[in-house]
């Protein structure tokens, strides 16, 4: 048989395709384009907390850090029971609130102005991002809210947490994805005496009017079609002692989170710029299933959360299931630029069969958001932000507060 060069040979077995052949490129292209769209948020699955993918997080230390600041372990029974360790707190052993007692001059003058200057650009850029996403999802209504909360910045009691390492984070800005192993957390439960002080002393000084006192039940549900999110059903009690559904909400999305350790104050501050989400696209069948779960609840003041369900009735088929209950008693106060809420919450988590009662002070900065929504100049937003932070510094960050003369 005559010799046939390799390039002229024929075979019934197809040769191995080269990666550059069109026949192979087509299916590869299809595989590459068969991708799920990127989620517009990042989920902290431990608490079903949603963060925008481009969330800005910031940790600030405001006040003197020279010599007198240290990490000190504190006793916190609930935290120790769950985590098996005592948390750490930043402590200034020479806490001074009167600048005349500070011979070194180390106390920061106008700390609220310093914080405002660091946060202004974050706030402006975050609002633009939020505004562009407001109409993205037609299934829900989103409302921007800038919220201040008060409590303590605490650190896990780990030897690797050092004061120098904390100081290095002072002005860091990064996405939450880069901070998944945060060593600190914000504890917002305050003593009852703080709540009384706000009502008796602070409210008359800051010019807010009493709105109302409400008893609300928040029934937390898991929707198997939205497993990364929680449905929160806001409910009230009717005159015949039944639970009535008022509103269905989803987890708010956080776009900016700033935790501030205030060394010259007895409380720390947390600021969050988030989008509240009200679910408006429920079908009649979905509404019926949710209402059936709500109506089967039994009011019971002897159980944590104040509600219980008869055996087998805390779920609706394979779609919805109750995973928690919050009973809140809130006192609300408002002015054109602020809305203050003092909230006592009795909560119960069905997943771990445990609950707790907390006191929370929530201040909504309506005036700042209004300036942003009116497309006011950067200067007007800056003035409103600084004035609001000064009010917070003067009235909300001390455990006890004496009336102004």
Short mmCIF file of C-alpha atoms in Angstrom, two decimals:
data_model
loop_
_atom_site.label_atom_id
_atom_site.label_comp_id
_atom_site.label_asym_id
_atom_site.label_seq_id
_atom_site.Cartn_x
_atom_site.Cartn_y
_atom_site.Cartn_z
CA UNK A 1 0.00 0.00 0.00
CA UNK A 2 1.27 3.39 -0.97
CA UNK A 3 2.25 5.71 1.88
CA UNK A 4 -0.41 8.36 2.72
CA UNK A 5 0.77 11.50 4.53
CA UNK A 6 -1.00 12.17 7.85
CA UNK A 7 -2.66 15.35 6.61
CA UNK A 8 -4.40 13.39 3.82
CA UNK A 9 -5.60 10.48 5.95
CA UNK A 10 -9.33 10.00 6.68
CA UNK A 11 -10.95 8.22 9.61
CA UNK A 12 -14.43 7.33 10.76
CA UNK A 13 -13.40 8.37 14.30
CA UNK A 14 -13.66 12.12 14.80
CA UNK A 15 -10.40 13.73 15.78
CA UNK A 16 -10.16 15.50 19.12
CA UNK A 17 -11.42 19.02 18.60
CA UNK A 18 -9.01 21.84 19.14
CA UNK A 19 -10.05 24.37 21.78
CA UNK A 20 -10.09 26.97 19.03
CA UNK A 21 -12.54 25.19 16.73
CA UNK A 22 -15.95 26.88 16.28
CA UNK A 23 -17.73 23.61 17.16
CA UNK A 24 -16.28 23.78 20.68
CA UNK A 25 -16.54 27.53 21.12
CA UNK A 26 -20.31 27.59 20.61
CA UNK A 27 -21.23 25.31 23.53
CA UNK A 28 -18.63 27.03 25.72
CA UNK A 29 -20.17 30.40 24.94
CA UNK A 30 -23.60 29.06 25.83
CA UNK A 31 -22.30 27.72 29.13
CA UNK A 32 -20.64 31.04 29.93
CA UNK A 33 -23.79 33.01 29.27
CA UNK A 34 -26.00 30.63 31.25
CA UNK A 35 -25.28 32.46 34.47
CA UNK A 36 -27.65 33.63 37.16
CA UNK A 37 -27.86 37.41 37.48
CA UNK A 38 -25.78 38.80 40.32
CA UNK A 39 -27.74 39.42 43.51
CA UNK A 40 -28.02 43.14 44.32
CA UNK A 41 -27.12 42.47 47.95
CA UNK A 42 -24.93 40.43 50.25
CA UNK A 43 -26.56 38.27 52.94
CA UNK A 44 -25.26 37.76 56.44
CA UNK A 45 -26.99 34.41 56.92
CA UNK A 46 -26.50 34.36 60.67
CA UNK A 47 -29.17 36.99 61.13
CA UNK A 48 -30.72 37.22 57.65
CA UNK A 49 -29.30 40.75 57.41
CA UNK A 50 -29.07 42.17 53.89
CA UNK A 51 -26.30 44.51 52.76
CA UNK A 52 -26.04 46.17 49.36
CA UNK A 53 -23.16 44.71 47.35
CA UNK A 54 -21.52 48.13 47.35
CA UNK A 55 -22.24 48.80 51.03
CA UNK A 56 -19.93 51.25 52.77
CA UNK A 57 -18.90 50.20 56.27
CA UNK A 58 -16.87 52.38 58.55
CA UNK A 59 -15.56 52.10 62.10
CA UNK A 60 -14.50 55.30 63.87
CA UNK A 61 -12.87 56.04 67.19
CA UNK A 62 -13.79 59.55 68.32
CA UNK A 63 -11.88 61.05 71.25
CA UNK A 64 -8.44 60.90 72.79
CA UNK A 65 -6.62 57.57 72.39
CA UNK A 66 -3.45 58.72 74.14
CA UNK A 67 -2.34 56.48 76.99
CA UNK A 68 -5.62 56.07 78.84
CA UNK A 69 -7.52 53.84 76.39
CA UNK A 70 -7.53 50.10 76.83
CA UNK A 71 -9.56 47.01 76.07
CA UNK A 72 -11.37 45.79 79.16
CA UNK A 73 -13.45 42.61 79.57
CA UNK A 74 -17.01 43.22 80.77
CA UNK A 75 -19.66 40.93 82.16
CA UNK A 76 -22.60 40.23 79.87
CA UNK A 77 -24.51 37.10 80.87
CA UNK A 78 -26.43 36.53 77.64
CA UNK A 79 -23.35 36.95 75.44
CA UNK A 80 -21.22 34.73 77.68
CA UNK A 81 -23.87 32.00 77.62
CA UNK A 82 -24.03 31.99 73.82
CA UNK A 83 -20.36 32.61 72.97
CA UNK A 84 -18.54 31.14 75.95
CA UNK A 85 -16.42 34.27 76.46
CA UNK A 86 -16.61 37.74 77.91
CA UNK A 87 -16.74 40.60 75.40
CA UNK A 88 -14.20 43.42 75.41
CA UNK A 89 -14.95 47.13 75.41
CA UNK A 90 -12.82 50.19 74.72
CA UNK A 91 -12.46 52.04 78.00
CA UNK A 92 -11.01 55.49 78.62
CA UNK A 93 -9.81 55.39 82.22
CA UNK A 94 -9.71 59.19 82.37
CA UNK A 95 -13.16 59.88 81.01
CA UNK A 96 -13.57 63.65 80.91
CA UNK A 97 -16.53 65.55 79.57
CA UNK A 98 -15.47 69.00 80.72
CA UNK A 99 -12.71 70.48 78.59
CA UNK A 100 -11.54 72.57 81.56
CA UNK A 101 -10.44 69.33 83.25
CA UNK A 102 -8.30 68.34 80.29
CA UNK A 103 -4.93 70.05 80.72
CA UNK A 104 -3.43 68.21 77.76
CA UNK A 105 -6.12 69.53 75.44
CA UNK A 106 -6.53 66.02 74.02
CA UNK A 107 -10.34 66.04 74.00
CA UNK A 108 -11.57 66.56 70.46
CA UNK A 109 -13.35 69.89 70.00
CA UNK A 110 -16.65 69.57 68.14
CA UNK A 111 -16.47 65.77 67.64
CA UNK A 112 -19.79 65.86 65.79
CA UNK A 113 -18.19 68.08 63.13
CA UNK A 114 -15.33 65.61 62.75
CA UNK A 115 -17.77 62.70 62.26
CA UNK A 116 -19.94 64.71 59.86
CA UNK A 117 -16.91 65.57 57.72
CA UNK A 118 -15.91 61.91 57.47
CA UNK A 119 -19.42 60.68 56.62
CA UNK A 120 -20.77 63.35 54.27
CA UNK A 121 -19.36 61.91 51.03
CA UNK A 122 -20.36 58.38 52.08
CA UNK A 123 -23.90 59.60 52.62
CA UNK A 124 -24.12 61.46 49.30
CA UNK A 125 -22.74 58.60 47.21
CA UNK A 126 -24.85 56.02 49.04
CA UNK A 127 -28.04 57.98 48.43
CA UNK A 128 -27.31 58.15 44.69
CA UNK A 129 -26.86 54.37 44.57
CA UNK A 130 -30.01 53.81 46.61
CA UNK A 131 -32.04 56.22 44.49
CA UNK A 132 -31.02 54.45 41.29
CA UNK A 133 -32.21 51.13 42.71
CA UNK A 134 -35.50 52.37 44.17
CA UNK A 135 -37.57 51.50 41.10
CA UNK A 136 -35.58 48.40 40.17
CA UNK A 137 -37.90 45.90 41.85
CA UNK A 138 -41.57 46.46 40.99
CA UNK A 139 -42.61 43.86 43.59
CA UNK A 140 -41.94 46.09 46.57
CA UNK A 141 -41.85 49.70 47.77
CA UNK A 142 -38.53 50.97 49.10
CA UNK A 143 -38.23 53.89 51.50
CA UNK A 144 -34.86 55.39 52.51
CA UNK A 145 -34.18 55.77 56.23
CA UNK A 146 -31.15 57.12 58.11
CA UNK A 147 -31.24 55.64 61.61
CA UNK A 148 -29.16 56.27 64.74
CA UNK A 149 -28.93 53.65 67.50
CA UNK A 150 -27.21 53.81 70.85
CA UNK A 151 -25.31 51.22 72.84
CA UNK A 152 -21.79 49.80 73.02
CA UNK A 153 -19.19 48.74 70.44
CA UNK A 154 -17.90 45.43 71.81
CA UNK A 155 -15.11 43.10 70.73
CA UNK A 156 -14.82 39.35 70.93
CA UNK A 157 -12.58 38.32 73.78
CA UNK A 158 -9.86 36.92 71.56
CA UNK A 159 -6.15 37.43 72.30
CA UNK A 160 -5.62 38.41 68.66
CA UNK A 161 -7.68 41.57 69.19
CA UNK A 162 -5.23 44.32 70.07
CA UNK A 163 -5.75 48.00 70.65
CA UNK A 164 -3.25 48.85 67.91
CA UNK A 165 -5.14 46.66 65.46
CA UNK A 166 -8.37 48.43 66.34
CA UNK A 167 -6.80 51.85 65.81
CA UNK A 168 -5.67 50.80 62.35
CA UNK A 169 -9.33 50.22 61.43
CA UNK A 170 -10.32 53.68 62.58
CA UNK A 171 -10.87 55.28 59.18
CA UNK A 172 -11.12 52.15 57.05
CA UNK A 173 -13.86 52.05 54.42
CA UNK A 174 -14.52 48.75 52.68
CA UNK A 175 -17.29 46.49 51.46
CA UNK A 176 -18.69 44.02 53.94
CA UNK A 177 -17.30 41.17 51.84
CA UNK A 178 -13.84 42.31 52.92
CA UNK A 179 -14.92 42.39 56.57
CA UNK A 180 -16.74 39.09 56.95
CA UNK A 181 -14.67 38.22 60.01
CA UNK A 182 -15.35 41.43 61.89
CA UNK A 183 -14.05 41.20 65.42
CA UNK A 184 -16.49 43.75 66.80
CA UNK A 185 -20.25 44.07 67.10
CA UNK A 186 -22.76 46.66 68.29
CA UNK A 187 -24.78 45.87 71.42
CA UNK A 188 -27.82 48.14 71.45
CA UNK A 189 -29.69 46.98 74.56
CA UNK A 190 -29.81 49.84 77.09
CA UNK A 191 -30.89 49.86 80.77
CA UNK A 192 -34.46 50.94 81.65
CA UNK A 193 -33.03 53.98 83.47
CA UNK A 194 -31.72 55.28 80.11
CA UNK A 195 -35.20 55.06 78.62
CA UNK A 196 -36.66 56.95 81.60
CA UNK A 197 -33.99 59.64 81.27
CA UNK A 198 -34.85 60.16 77.61
CA UNK A 199 -38.54 60.66 78.43
CA UNK A 200 -38.06 62.84 81.52
CA UNK A 201 -35.12 64.99 80.44
CA UNK A 202 -34.17 64.71 76.76
CA UNK A 203 -37.62 64.83 75.13
CA UNK A 204 -38.53 68.25 76.67
CA UNK A 205 -35.16 69.66 75.57
CA UNK A 206 -35.07 68.63 71.92
CA UNK A 207 -38.53 69.83 70.96
CA UNK A 208 -40.31 66.65 69.92
CA UNK A 209 -44.02 66.01 70.44
CA UNK A 210 -45.50 62.83 71.86
CA UNK A 211 -47.13 60.84 69.09
CA UNK A 212 -48.43 57.62 70.54
CA UNK A 213 -47.72 54.38 72.38
CA UNK A 214 -48.25 51.17 70.42
CA UNK A 215 -48.31 47.46 71.12
CA UNK A 216 -47.24 45.67 67.93
CA UNK A 217 -46.54 42.01 67.20
CA UNK A 218 -43.99 41.22 64.49
CA UNK A 219 -44.37 37.66 63.23
CA UNK A 220 -41.19 36.52 61.47
CA UNK A 221 -41.80 34.02 58.68
CA UNK A 222 -39.61 32.01 56.37
CA UNK A 223 -40.83 31.89 52.76
CA UNK A 224 -39.44 28.83 50.97
CA UNK A 225 -39.33 30.85 47.74
CA UNK A 226 -37.19 33.53 49.44
CA UNK A 227 -35.00 31.43 51.74
CA UNK A 228 -32.34 34.11 52.11
CA UNK A 229 -34.83 36.64 53.41
CA UNK A 230 -37.34 37.01 56.19
CA UNK A 231 -40.92 38.15 55.93
CA UNK A 232 -41.97 40.32 58.85
CA UNK A 233 -45.71 40.62 59.37
CA UNK A 234 -46.64 43.68 61.39
CA UNK A 235 -49.78 42.92 63.40
CA UNK A 236 -52.04 44.59 65.94
CA UNK A 237 -54.62 43.22 68.35
CA UNK A 238 -58.30 43.82 67.63
CA UNK A 239 -60.92 44.71 70.24
CA UNK A 240 -62.02 41.06 70.38
CA UNK A 241 -58.44 39.97 71.17
CA UNK A 242 -57.48 38.63 67.76
CA UNK A 243 -54.29 39.24 65.80
CA UNK A 244 -54.80 41.34 62.67
CA UNK A 245 -52.29 41.69 59.81
CA UNK A 246 -51.39 45.31 59.01
CA UNK A 247 -48.30 45.21 56.79
CA UNK A 248 -45.91 42.71 55.19
CA UNK A 249 -42.27 43.76 55.05
CA UNK A 250 -38.97 42.25 53.92
CA UNK A 251 -35.56 42.69 55.51
CA UNK A 252 -34.30 46.22 54.97
CA UNK A 253 -31.20 46.53 52.78
CA UNK A 254 -28.31 48.35 54.44
CA UNK A 255 -26.30 50.65 52.17
CA UNK A 256 -24.12 52.38 54.76
CA UNK A 257 -23.19 51.22 58.27
CA UNK A 258 -20.99 53.30 60.58
CA UNK A 259 -20.11 52.25 64.12
CA UNK A 260 -18.56 54.96 66.28
CA UNK A 261 -16.74 54.36 69.56
CA UNK A 262 -17.25 57.61 71.51
CA UNK A 263 -14.46 57.59 74.09
CA UNK A 264 -15.54 60.72 75.94
CA UNK A 265 -19.12 59.48 76.24
CA UNK A 266 -20.76 56.60 78.08
CA UNK A 267 -22.55 55.32 74.97
CA UNK A 268 -21.42 54.55 71.44
CA UNK A 269 -23.27 55.39 68.25
CA UNK A 270 -24.33 53.39 65.21
CA UNK A 271 -25.59 55.07 62.02
CA UNK A 272 -27.31 53.07 59.27
CA UNK A 273 -28.59 54.27 55.91
CA UNK A 274 -30.99 51.62 54.67
CA UNK A 275 -33.98 51.01 52.43
CA UNK A 276 -37.12 49.75 54.14
CA UNK A 277 -39.01 47.32 51.91
CA UNK A 278 -42.78 46.85 51.92
CA UNK A 279 -44.02 43.86 49.95
CA UNK A 280 -46.87 44.94 47.66
CA UNK A 281 -47.06 42.13 45.09
CA UNK A 282 -48.65 39.33 47.11
CA UNK A 283 -51.18 37.22 45.26
CA UNK A 284 -54.57 36.43 46.80
CA UNK A 285 -53.39 32.90 47.65
CA UNK A 286 -50.25 34.24 49.35
CA UNK A 287 -52.26 36.74 51.38
CA UNK A 288 -54.69 34.00 52.37
CA UNK A 289 -51.88 31.69 53.55
CA UNK A 290 -50.20 34.44 55.59
CA UNK A 291 -53.47 35.60 57.15
CA UNK A 292 -54.32 32.01 58.08
CA UNK A 293 -51.03 31.70 59.96
CA UNK A 294 -51.60 35.02 61.72
CA UNK A 295 -55.18 34.22 62.72
CA UNK A 296 -54.20 30.84 64.19
CA UNK A 297 -51.87 32.52 66.73
CA UNK A 298 -52.92 32.50 70.37
CA UNK A 299 -52.18 35.53 72.57
CA UNK A 300 -50.40 34.31 75.69
CA UNK A 301 -48.63 36.68 78.10
CA UNK A 302 -46.96 33.72 79.82
CA UNK A 303 -44.74 32.85 76.85
CA UNK A 304 -41.79 34.79 75.40
CA UNK A 305 -42.88 36.90 72.46
CA UNK A 306 -46.49 36.87 73.69
CA UNK A 307 -47.74 34.48 70.99
CA UNK A 308 -47.97 30.73 70.56
CA UNK A 309 -49.42 28.42 67.93
CA UNK A 310 -51.37 25.18 68.41
CA UNK A 311 -49.32 22.10 67.56
CA UNK A 312 -48.79 21.81 63.81
CA UNK A 313 -50.34 25.20 62.96
CA UNK A 314 -47.15 27.31 62.81
CA UNK A 315 -46.70 26.58 59.11
CA UNK A 316 -48.77 26.83 55.95
CA UNK A 317 -48.20 23.84 53.68
CA UNK A 318 -44.67 23.84 52.26
CA UNK A 319 -44.54 27.62 51.69
CA UNK A 320 -44.54 29.67 54.93
CA UNK A 321 -43.42 28.83 58.45
CA UNK A 322 -43.21 30.96 61.61
CA UNK A 323 -39.65 31.20 62.95
CA UNK A 324 -39.93 34.01 65.48
CA UNK A 325 -42.11 36.54 67.27
CA UNK A 326 -41.37 40.05 68.52
CA UNK A 327 -43.80 41.85 70.82
CA UNK A 328 -42.88 45.53 70.90
CA UNK A 329 -44.18 48.31 73.12
CA UNK A 330 -43.02 51.60 71.64
CA UNK A 331 -43.34 55.24 72.59
CA UNK A 332 -42.95 57.57 69.61
CA UNK A 333 -42.00 61.27 69.55
CA UNK A 334 -41.56 63.41 66.46
CA UNK A 335 -40.59 66.79 65.06
CA UNK A 336 -40.20 67.94 61.44
CA UNK A 337 -36.60 66.68 61.39
CA UNK A 338 -36.59 63.74 63.85
CA UNK A 339 -38.59 60.70 64.89
CA UNK A 340 -37.66 59.14 68.20
CA UNK A 341 -38.81 55.70 69.31
CA UNK A 342 -38.24 54.03 72.66
CA UNK A 343 -38.89 50.34 72.11
CA UNK A 344 -39.19 47.51 74.60
CA UNK A 345 -39.04 44.22 72.72
CA UNK A 346 -39.90 40.76 74.02
CA UNK A 347 -38.65 38.32 71.36
CA UNK A 348 -38.65 34.57 70.88
CA UNK A 349 -36.70 32.59 68.28
CA UNK A 350 -38.38 29.31 67.33
CA UNK A 351 -35.18 27.93 65.75
CA UNK A 352 -33.26 27.90 69.04
CA UNK A 353 -36.27 27.87 71.39
CA UNK A 354 -34.97 30.86 73.28
CA UNK A 355 -35.75 34.54 73.66
CA UNK A 356 -34.78 37.78 75.33
CA UNK A 357 -36.17 41.17 76.28
CA UNK A 358 -34.35 44.34 75.17
CA UNK A 359 -34.67 48.12 75.35
CA UNK A 360 -33.79 50.06 72.23
CA UNK A 361 -33.50 53.78 71.49
CA UNK A 362 -34.03 54.51 67.77
CA UNK A 363 -33.66 57.97 66.25
CA UNK A 364 -34.67 58.46 62.61
CA UNK A 365 -32.91 61.43 61.02
CA UNK A 366 -35.79 62.58 58.82
CA UNK A 367 -34.35 66.03 58.18
CA UNK A 368 -31.14 64.72 56.61
CA UNK A 369 -33.05 62.33 54.32
CA UNK A 370 -35.44 65.13 53.36
CA UNK A 371 -32.51 67.36 52.33
CA UNK A 372 -31.16 64.54 50.16
CA UNK A 373 -34.52 63.85 48.53
CA UNK A 374 -35.06 67.53 47.74
CA UNK A 375 -31.77 67.52 45.81
CA UNK A 376 -30.44 70.26 48.03
CA UNK A 377 -26.85 71.42 47.73
CA UNK A 378 -24.04 69.52 49.43
CA UNK A 379 -23.65 72.45 51.84
CA UNK A 380 -27.27 72.23 53.03
CA UNK A 381 -26.97 68.47 53.60
CA UNK A 382 -23.71 69.04 55.46
CA UNK A 383 -25.27 71.65 57.76
CA UNK A 384 -28.28 69.43 58.53
CA UNK A 385 -26.05 66.41 59.21
CA UNK A 386 -23.71 68.35 61.49
CA UNK A 387 -26.58 69.96 63.43
CA UNK A 388 -28.25 66.58 63.93
CA UNK A 389 -25.02 64.93 65.10
CA UNK A 390 -24.46 67.80 67.56
CA UNK A 391 -27.93 67.19 68.99
CA UNK A 392 -27.07 63.49 69.35
CA UNK A 393 -23.74 64.32 71.05
CA UNK A 394 -25.38 66.72 73.48
CA UNK A 395 -28.38 64.60 74.46
CA UNK A 396 -28.16 60.89 73.64
CA UNK A 397 -24.67 59.57 74.42
CA UNK A 398 -24.59 59.82 78.22
CA UNK A 399 -26.28 57.42 80.62
CA UNK A 400 -27.51 60.27 82.75
CA UNK A 401 -28.27 63.76 81.57
CA UNK A 402 -29.03 66.91 83.56
CA UNK A 403 -31.46 69.48 82.22
CA UNK A 404 -29.92 72.50 80.60
CA UNK A 405 -30.01 75.63 82.83
#
